[in-house]
């Protein structure tokens, strides 16, 4: 075989091998590129999913904080409304009592006296306006044997106090209003705040 044929054959085989090697290299490169692309896509998806979770958690935290703030603000508003209602009720109670002062207190005593021989103590304003003669009038009209205990000096409240032995029944305006609120709290809250929620 002549040298030229051998060289041509070597060149052809070399070219064929070169094409095979290049083809295999291209396939390997394409495969690696595809794997790298898939890996990158997975990594990006995982990163985005992590960021999405973080964003969702942050949004939930912010919503929870907003709800808590709203509840706190609502609680403040409710408390202010109840205090305003309390002051208004106290003012109206005092105004209503003023028109029938002695008979109103007589009614309070008639509902509160148990044995009929308790001591009636008075806050300074009631002692000034009613005094011991009021206790005598109640005894005459209701058949009690109450006694005037005295004036509750140094007290800033308004009302009466019934005592017998070591037991005292507080009939102050504040206590009467507190009793009213306690027994009607559900209705008062429903009337003021029905449908209000955060």
Short mmCIF file of N, CA, C and O in Angstrom, two decimals, residues 7-82:
data_model
loop_
_atom_site.label_atom_id
_atom_site.label_comp_id
_atom_site.label_asym_id
_atom_site.label_seq_id
_atom_site.Cartn_x
_atom_site.Cartn_y
_atom_site.Cartn_z
N UNK A 7 -1.45 7.51 4.47
CA UNK A 7 -1.62 8.83 5.07
C UNK A 7 -3.09 9.28 4.92
O UNK A 7 -3.65 9.87 5.85
N UNK A 8 -3.64 9.02 3.76
CA UNK A 8 -5.04 9.42 3.54
C UNK A 8 -5.96 8.64 4.48
O UNK A 8 -6.87 9.18 5.06
N UNK A 9 -5.67 7.37 4.62
CA UNK A 9 -6.46 6.52 5.50
C UNK A 9 -6.31 6.98 6.94
O UNK A 9 -7.30 7.03 7.69
N UNK A 10 -5.09 7.33 7.37
CA UNK A 10 -4.86 7.84 8.73
C UNK A 10 -5.62 9.14 8.91
O UNK A 10 -6.25 9.37 9.93
N UNK A 11 -5.59 10.00 7.87
CA UNK A 11 -6.32 11.26 7.96
C UNK A 11 -7.81 11.01 8.07
O UNK A 11 -8.50 11.67 8.84
N UNK A 12 -8.33 10.08 7.29
CA UNK A 12 -9.76 9.77 7.33
C UNK A 12 -10.14 9.21 8.69
O UNK A 12 -11.17 9.57 9.26
N UNK A 13 -9.32 8.27 9.18
CA UNK A 13 -9.61 7.70 10.50
C UNK A 13 -9.51 8.77 11.58
O UNK A 13 -10.31 8.82 12.51
N UNK A 14 -8.51 9.63 11.45
CA UNK A 14 -8.33 10.71 12.41
C UNK A 14 -9.53 11.65 12.34
O UNK A 14 -10.06 12.06 13.37
N UNK A 15 -9.96 11.96 11.13
CA UNK A 15 -11.11 12.85 10.95
C UNK A 15 -12.36 12.18 11.51
O UNK A 15 -13.19 12.82 12.18
N UNK A 16 -12.50 10.88 11.26
CA UNK A 16 -13.66 10.15 11.77
C UNK A 16 -13.64 10.10 13.29
O UNK A 16 -14.66 10.31 13.96
N UNK A 17 -12.47 9.83 13.83
CA UNK A 17 -12.34 9.79 15.30
C UNK A 17 -12.60 11.17 15.89
O UNK A 17 -13.23 11.31 16.92
N UNK A 18 -12.04 12.17 15.16
CA UNK A 18 -12.23 13.54 15.62
C UNK A 18 -13.72 13.86 15.65
O UNK A 18 -14.23 14.46 16.61
N UNK A 19 -14.46 13.49 14.59
CA UNK A 19 -15.90 13.74 14.53
C UNK A 19 -16.61 12.98 15.65
O UNK A 19 -17.51 13.52 16.30
N UNK A 20 -16.24 11.73 15.89
CA UNK A 20 -16.84 10.93 16.94
C UNK A 20 -16.57 11.56 18.30
O UNK A 20 -17.47 11.71 19.13
N UNK A 21 -15.29 11.94 18.51
CA UNK A 21 -14.92 12.56 19.80
C UNK A 21 -15.67 13.87 19.98
O UNK A 21 -16.23 14.15 21.04
N UNK A 22 -15.71 14.69 18.92
CA UNK A 22 -16.42 15.98 19.00
C UNK A 22 -17.92 15.75 19.21
O UNK A 22 -18.57 16.46 20.00
N UNK A 23 -18.47 14.77 18.49
CA UNK A 23 -19.90 14.45 18.65
C UNK A 23 -20.19 14.01 20.07
O UNK A 23 -21.18 14.44 20.69
N UNK A 24 -19.33 13.11 20.58
CA UNK A 24 -19.51 12.65 21.97
C UNK A 24 -19.34 13.82 22.95
O UNK A 24 -20.06 13.94 23.94
N UNK A 25 -18.36 14.70 22.68
CA UNK A 25 -18.12 15.86 23.55
C UNK A 25 -19.31 16.80 23.51
O UNK A 25 -19.74 17.33 24.54
N UNK A 26 -19.87 16.99 22.29
CA UNK A 26 -21.05 17.85 22.16
C UNK A 26 -22.23 17.25 22.91
O UNK A 26 -22.97 17.97 23.61
N UNK A 27 -22.44 15.93 22.78
CA UNK A 27 -23.53 15.27 23.51
C UNK A 27 -23.33 15.40 25.01
O UNK A 27 -24.26 15.69 25.76
N UNK A 28 -22.09 15.15 25.45
CA UNK A 28 -21.77 15.26 26.88
C UNK A 28 -21.98 16.68 27.37
O UNK A 28 -22.54 16.92 28.44
N UNK A 29 -21.53 17.65 26.57
CA UNK A 29 -21.70 19.06 26.93
C UNK A 29 -23.18 19.42 27.00
O UNK A 29 -23.63 20.11 27.93
N UNK A 30 -23.96 18.95 26.02
CA UNK A 30 -25.41 19.23 26.00
C UNK A 30 -26.08 18.59 27.22
O UNK A 30 -26.94 19.20 27.86
N UNK A 31 -25.66 17.33 27.51
CA UNK A 31 -26.22 16.63 28.66
C UNK A 31 -25.88 17.37 29.96
O UNK A 31 -26.74 17.57 30.81
N UNK A 32 -24.60 17.77 30.08
CA UNK A 32 -24.18 18.50 31.29
C UNK A 32 -24.90 19.85 31.39
O UNK A 32 -25.30 20.27 32.46
N UNK A 33 -25.05 20.49 30.23
CA UNK A 33 -25.75 21.76 30.21
C UNK A 33 -27.20 21.58 30.66
O UNK A 33 -27.73 22.37 31.44
N UNK A 34 -27.84 20.51 30.16
CA UNK A 34 -29.22 20.22 30.54
C UNK A 34 -29.32 19.92 32.04
O UNK A 34 -30.22 20.41 32.73
N UNK A 35 -28.39 19.10 32.55
CA UNK A 35 -28.38 18.78 33.98
C UNK A 35 -28.16 20.04 34.82
O UNK A 35 -28.79 20.23 35.84
N UNK A 36 -27.21 20.88 34.36
CA UNK A 36 -26.93 22.12 35.08
C UNK A 36 -28.16 23.03 35.07
O UNK A 36 -28.50 23.66 36.08
N UNK A 37 -28.84 23.07 33.91
CA UNK A 37 -30.05 23.89 33.79
C UNK A 37 -31.13 23.37 34.74
O UNK A 37 -31.78 24.15 35.44
N UNK A 38 -31.33 22.05 34.79
CA UNK A 38 -32.32 21.45 35.69
C UNK A 38 -31.96 21.72 37.14
O UNK A 38 -32.83 22.07 37.95
N UNK A 39 -30.68 21.55 37.46
CA UNK A 39 -30.23 21.80 38.84
C UNK A 39 -30.45 23.26 39.21
O UNK A 39 -30.91 23.58 40.32
N UNK A 40 -30.13 24.16 38.28
CA UNK A 40 -30.32 25.59 38.52
C UNK A 40 -31.81 25.92 38.69
O UNK A 40 -32.19 26.67 39.58
N UNK A 41 -32.65 25.33 37.84
CA UNK A 41 -34.09 25.55 37.94
C UNK A 41 -34.62 25.06 39.29
O UNK A 41 -35.44 25.72 39.92
N UNK A 42 -34.14 23.87 39.73
CA UNK A 42 -34.56 23.34 41.04
C UNK A 42 -34.10 24.26 42.16
O UNK A 42 -34.83 24.53 43.11
N UNK A 43 -32.86 24.74 42.04
CA UNK A 43 -32.32 25.63 43.07
C UNK A 43 -33.10 26.94 43.11
O UNK A 43 -33.44 27.43 44.18
N UNK A 44 -33.40 27.48 41.94
CA UNK A 44 -34.18 28.72 41.87
C UNK A 44 -35.58 28.48 42.43
O UNK A 44 -36.10 29.29 43.21
N UNK A 45 -36.20 27.34 42.07
CA UNK A 45 -37.54 27.02 42.57
C UNK A 45 -37.52 26.88 44.10
O UNK A 45 -38.40 27.39 44.79
N UNK A 46 -36.50 26.19 44.62
CA UNK A 46 -36.38 26.03 46.08
C UNK A 46 -36.16 27.38 46.74
O UNK A 46 -36.75 27.68 47.79
N UNK A 47 -35.32 28.23 46.14
CA UNK A 47 -35.06 29.56 46.68
C UNK A 47 -36.35 30.39 46.70
O UNK A 47 -36.69 31.02 47.70
N UNK A 48 -37.07 30.35 45.56
CA UNK A 48 -38.33 31.10 45.47
C UNK A 48 -39.37 30.57 46.45
O UNK A 48 -40.09 31.35 47.08
N UNK A 49 -39.43 29.25 46.60
CA UNK A 49 -40.36 28.65 47.56
C UNK A 49 -40.03 29.10 48.98
O UNK A 49 -40.90 29.43 49.77
N UNK A 50 -38.71 29.10 49.30
CA UNK A 50 -38.28 29.56 50.62
C UNK A 50 -38.65 31.01 50.84
O UNK A 50 -39.14 31.38 51.92
N UNK A 51 -38.41 31.85 49.83
CA UNK A 51 -38.76 33.27 49.93
C UNK A 51 -40.27 33.45 50.04
O UNK A 51 -40.76 34.31 50.77
N UNK A 52 -41.01 32.60 49.31
CA UNK A 52 -42.47 32.67 49.36
C UNK A 52 -42.95 32.33 50.78
O UNK A 52 -43.80 33.02 51.34
N UNK A 53 -42.39 31.28 51.38
CA UNK A 53 -42.74 30.90 52.76
C UNK A 53 -42.40 32.03 53.73
O UNK A 53 -43.18 32.35 54.62
N UNK A 54 -41.19 32.59 53.55
CA UNK A 54 -40.79 33.71 54.42
C UNK A 54 -41.77 34.87 54.29
O UNK A 54 -42.16 35.47 55.29
N UNK A 55 -42.14 35.19 53.04
CA UNK A 55 -43.07 36.29 52.81
C UNK A 55 -44.44 35.98 53.42
O UNK A 55 -45.08 36.85 54.03
N UNK A 56 -44.90 34.72 53.27
CA UNK A 56 -46.19 34.33 53.86
C UNK A 56 -46.14 34.44 55.38
O UNK A 56 -47.08 34.95 56.00
N UNK A 57 -45.05 33.96 55.99
CA UNK A 57 -44.91 34.05 57.44
C UNK A 57 -44.86 35.50 57.90
O UNK A 57 -45.48 35.86 58.91
N UNK A 58 -44.14 36.32 57.18
CA UNK A 58 -44.07 37.75 57.51
C UNK A 58 -45.44 38.40 57.37
O UNK A 58 -45.86 39.19 58.23
N UNK A 59 -46.16 38.04 56.31
CA UNK A 59 -47.51 38.58 56.12
C UNK A 59 -48.43 38.13 57.25
O UNK A 59 -49.20 38.94 57.79
N UNK A 60 -48.34 36.85 57.65
CA UNK A 60 -49.16 36.35 58.75
C UNK A 60 -48.81 37.06 60.05
O UNK A 60 -49.69 37.41 60.84
N UNK A 61 -47.51 37.30 60.28
CA UNK A 61 -47.08 38.01 61.48
C UNK A 61 -47.65 39.44 61.49
O UNK A 61 -48.17 39.90 62.49
N UNK A 62 -47.57 40.10 60.33
CA UNK A 62 -48.07 41.46 60.24
C UNK A 62 -49.59 41.51 60.43
O UNK A 62 -50.11 42.41 61.11
N UNK A 63 -50.29 40.52 59.88
CA UNK A 63 -51.75 40.46 60.05
C UNK A 63 -52.08 40.22 61.52
O UNK A 63 -52.98 40.85 62.07
N UNK A 64 -51.34 39.31 62.17
CA UNK A 64 -51.57 39.03 63.59
C UNK A 64 -51.32 40.29 64.43
O UNK A 64 -52.09 40.60 65.34
N UNK A 65 -50.25 41.00 64.11
CA UNK A 65 -49.96 42.25 64.84
C UNK A 65 -51.06 43.27 64.62
O UNK A 65 -51.47 43.95 65.56
N UNK A 66 -51.55 43.36 63.39
CA UNK A 66 -52.63 44.31 63.09
C UNK A 66 -53.90 43.94 63.84
O UNK A 66 -54.58 44.81 64.40
N UNK A 67 -54.20 42.64 63.88
CA UNK A 67 -55.39 42.20 64.62
C UNK A 67 -55.25 42.49 66.11
O UNK A 67 -56.20 42.94 66.75
N UNK A 68 -54.06 42.20 66.65
CA UNK A 68 -53.81 42.47 68.06
C UNK A 68 -53.94 43.96 68.34
O UNK A 68 -54.58 44.37 69.31
N UNK A 69 -53.34 44.78 67.48
CA UNK A 69 -53.45 46.22 67.65
C UNK A 69 -54.92 46.64 67.58
O UNK A 69 -55.39 47.43 68.40
N UNK A 70 -55.64 46.06 66.61
CA UNK A 70 -57.07 46.37 66.47
C UNK A 70 -57.86 45.97 67.70
O UNK A 70 -58.71 46.73 68.18
N UNK A 71 -57.55 44.78 68.24
CA UNK A 71 -58.25 44.34 69.46
C UNK A 71 -57.93 45.27 70.63
O UNK A 71 -58.81 45.61 71.42
N UNK A 72 -56.66 45.65 70.74
CA UNK A 72 -56.27 46.57 71.82
C UNK A 72 -56.98 47.91 71.67
O UNK A 72 -57.46 48.47 72.66
N UNK A 73 -57.02 48.41 70.45
CA UNK A 73 -57.70 49.69 70.21
C UNK A 73 -59.19 49.55 70.49
O UNK A 73 -59.79 50.43 71.10
N UNK A 74 -59.77 48.43 70.06
CA UNK A 74 -61.19 48.20 70.30
C UNK A 74 -61.45 48.09 71.80
O UNK A 74 -62.43 48.64 72.30
N UNK A 75 -60.56 47.42 72.51
CA UNK A 75 -60.72 47.30 73.97
C UNK A 75 -60.67 48.68 74.62
O UNK A 75 -61.45 48.98 75.53
N UNK A 76 -59.76 49.54 74.14
CA UNK A 76 -59.68 50.91 74.68
C UNK A 76 -60.97 51.67 74.42
O UNK A 76 -61.49 52.35 75.30
N UNK A 77 -61.47 51.55 73.19
CA UNK A 77 -62.71 52.25 72.83
C UNK A 77 -63.87 51.73 73.66
O UNK A 77 -64.69 52.50 74.17
N UNK A 78 -63.93 50.40 73.83
CA UNK A 78 -65.00 49.82 74.65
C UNK A 78 -64.91 50.31 76.09
O UNK A 78 -65.91 50.66 76.69
N UNK A 79 -63.68 50.34 76.62
CA UNK A 79 -63.50 50.80 78.00
C UNK A 79 -63.93 52.26 78.15
O UNK A 79 -64.59 52.62 79.10
N UNK A 80 -63.54 53.09 77.18
CA UNK A 80 -63.93 54.50 77.22
C UNK A 80 -65.45 54.64 77.13
O UNK A 80 -66.05 55.46 77.83
N UNK A 81 -66.07 53.83 76.25
CA UNK A 81 -67.52 53.89 76.10
C UNK A 81 -68.21 53.45 77.39
O UNK A 81 -69.20 54.07 77.82
N UNK A 82 -67.70 52.40 78.03
CA UNK A 82 -68.29 51.95 79.29
C UNK A 82 -68.12 52.99 80.39
O UNK A 82 -69.04 53.21 81.19
#
